Each structure stands twice: as C-alpha cells, then as structure tokens.
C-alpha cells in the first residue's frame, strides 16, 4: 500500500518540477536581455525586474553583452565606422 502512495507522490513531484521548469524557461536569455535593456532605456523598473527573473543573472549578463556587441556592430556598419569608434562615441569617450 505504501509503495503505491510513494510511486504516486514521486510522479506528482516530478510533474510539478517539470511544470515549474517549463514556466521558468518560457523565455530564452536573448529575449530576457532584449526586454531588460529596453526596460532600462525606458526606466521601467517593473519590466526590469520581470526580465531579470526569467533567466539566471549569469545568463542575463551574457545576453546583455551579446546584445551590446551586436548593436555596436550594426551601428558601426550603418555609420561606416569601426566598432571601437562607435563604442567610444556611445559612451561619450574621446576618440582614440
């Protein structure tokens, strides 16, 4: 009798963990990074907190870094400048 209950409880626990994992992983790190950066630009603290909860802090950091790299490259191509010059200009640093 206890064996049947134990098997049922194990199945329920595994099912609940799978559901929790699916809910947490509904957004990928690039989506989280895009929402996070846009929310930062718009100073929307609620969306910042929401996006930060979608993935781990390490994953979010990687996503934001990748987004920054891609944005600088795209802007450099648009301006016909080097990525270094664009990055320095965006940060308000003097030309090297």
Short mmCIF file of C-alpha atoms in Angstrom, two decimals:
data_model
loop_
_atom_site.label_atom_id
_atom_site.label_comp_id
_atom_site.label_asym_id
_atom_site.label_seq_id
_atom_site.Cartn_x
_atom_site.Cartn_y
_atom_site.Cartn_z
CA UNK A 1 0.00 0.00 0.00
CA UNK A 2 2.74 2.49 0.96
CA UNK A 3 4.65 1.57 -2.19
CA UNK A 4 1.70 2.71 -4.34
CA UNK A 5 1.49 6.01 -2.43
CA UNK A 6 5.24 6.53 -2.76
CA UNK A 7 5.11 5.94 -6.54
CA UNK A 8 2.17 8.32 -6.91
CA UNK A 9 3.91 11.01 -4.84
CA UNK A 10 7.10 10.61 -6.88
CA UNK A 11 5.14 11.02 -10.13
CA UNK A 12 3.36 14.10 -8.81
CA UNK A 13 6.62 15.67 -7.60
CA UNK A 14 8.34 15.06 -10.95
CA UNK A 15 5.35 16.51 -12.80
CA UNK A 16 5.32 19.63 -10.60
CA UNK A 17 9.07 20.12 -11.08
CA UNK A 18 8.71 19.81 -14.85
CA UNK A 19 5.91 22.38 -14.87
CA UNK A 20 7.98 24.76 -12.74
CA UNK A 21 10.99 24.33 -15.05
CA UNK A 22 8.84 24.97 -18.15
CA UNK A 23 7.41 28.13 -16.61
CA UNK A 24 10.85 29.42 -15.66
CA UNK A 25 12.31 28.62 -19.07
CA UNK A 26 9.48 30.07 -21.11
CA UNK A 27 11.82 32.89 -22.16
CA UNK A 28 15.31 32.44 -23.54
CA UNK A 29 18.27 34.53 -22.46
CA UNK A 30 18.25 36.72 -25.58
CA UNK A 31 14.59 37.58 -25.12
CA UNK A 32 15.28 38.37 -21.46
CA UNK A 33 18.25 40.55 -22.44
CA UNK A 34 16.23 42.44 -25.06
CA UNK A 35 13.38 43.16 -22.64
CA UNK A 36 15.83 44.03 -19.85
CA UNK A 37 17.82 46.52 -21.95
CA UNK A 38 14.68 48.12 -23.43
CA UNK A 39 13.20 48.43 -19.94
CA UNK A 40 16.42 50.02 -18.67
CA UNK A 41 16.33 52.52 -21.53
CA UNK A 42 12.72 53.36 -20.66
CA UNK A 43 13.42 53.36 -16.88
CA UNK A 44 10.66 50.76 -16.33
CA UNK A 45 11.63 49.05 -13.06
CA UNK A 46 8.74 46.55 -13.16
CA UNK A 47 9.81 45.21 -16.57
CA UNK A 48 13.46 45.21 -15.48
CA UNK A 49 12.58 43.01 -12.50
CA UNK A 50 10.36 40.78 -14.63
CA UNK A 51 13.01 40.17 -17.30
CA UNK A 52 15.71 39.63 -14.68
CA UNK A 53 13.61 36.83 -13.17
CA UNK A 54 13.31 34.94 -16.47
CA UNK A 55 16.90 33.67 -16.51
CA UNK A 56 19.86 33.41 -14.16
CA UNK A 57 21.93 36.56 -13.55
CA UNK A 58 24.85 34.99 -15.42
CA UNK A 59 22.69 34.22 -18.45
CA UNK A 60 21.22 37.72 -18.40
CA UNK A 61 24.70 39.23 -18.25
CA UNK A 62 25.79 37.14 -21.23
CA UNK A 63 22.66 38.12 -23.17
CA UNK A 64 23.13 41.83 -22.46
CA UNK A 65 26.79 41.59 -23.51
CA UNK A 66 25.86 39.81 -26.74
CA UNK A 67 23.15 42.40 -27.43
CA UNK A 68 25.66 45.21 -26.89
CA UNK A 69 28.15 43.61 -29.28
CA UNK A 70 25.54 43.11 -31.97
CA UNK A 71 24.20 46.65 -31.54
CA UNK A 72 27.66 48.21 -31.83
CA UNK A 73 28.45 46.15 -34.92
CA UNK A 74 25.12 47.08 -36.57
CA UNK A 75 25.58 50.76 -35.75
CA UNK A 76 29.19 50.70 -36.98
CA UNK A 77 28.08 49.26 -40.31
CA UNK A 78 25.31 51.85 -40.57
CA UNK A 79 27.72 54.70 -39.82
CA UNK A 80 30.56 53.17 -41.85
CA UNK A 81 32.85 53.48 -38.82
CA UNK A 82 34.83 51.00 -36.76
CA UNK A 83 33.08 49.27 -33.85
CA UNK A 84 35.68 50.77 -31.49
CA UNK A 85 34.90 54.31 -32.64
CA UNK A 86 31.16 53.71 -32.30
CA UNK A 87 31.53 52.21 -28.80
CA UNK A 88 33.64 55.14 -27.63
CA UNK A 89 31.16 57.62 -29.14
CA UNK A 90 28.18 55.90 -27.46
CA UNK A 91 29.95 56.08 -24.11
CA UNK A 92 30.97 59.70 -24.62
CA UNK A 93 34.69 58.91 -24.60
CA UNK A 94 37.22 60.88 -26.64
CA UNK A 95 38.38 59.34 -29.92
CA UNK A 96 41.41 57.09 -29.51
#
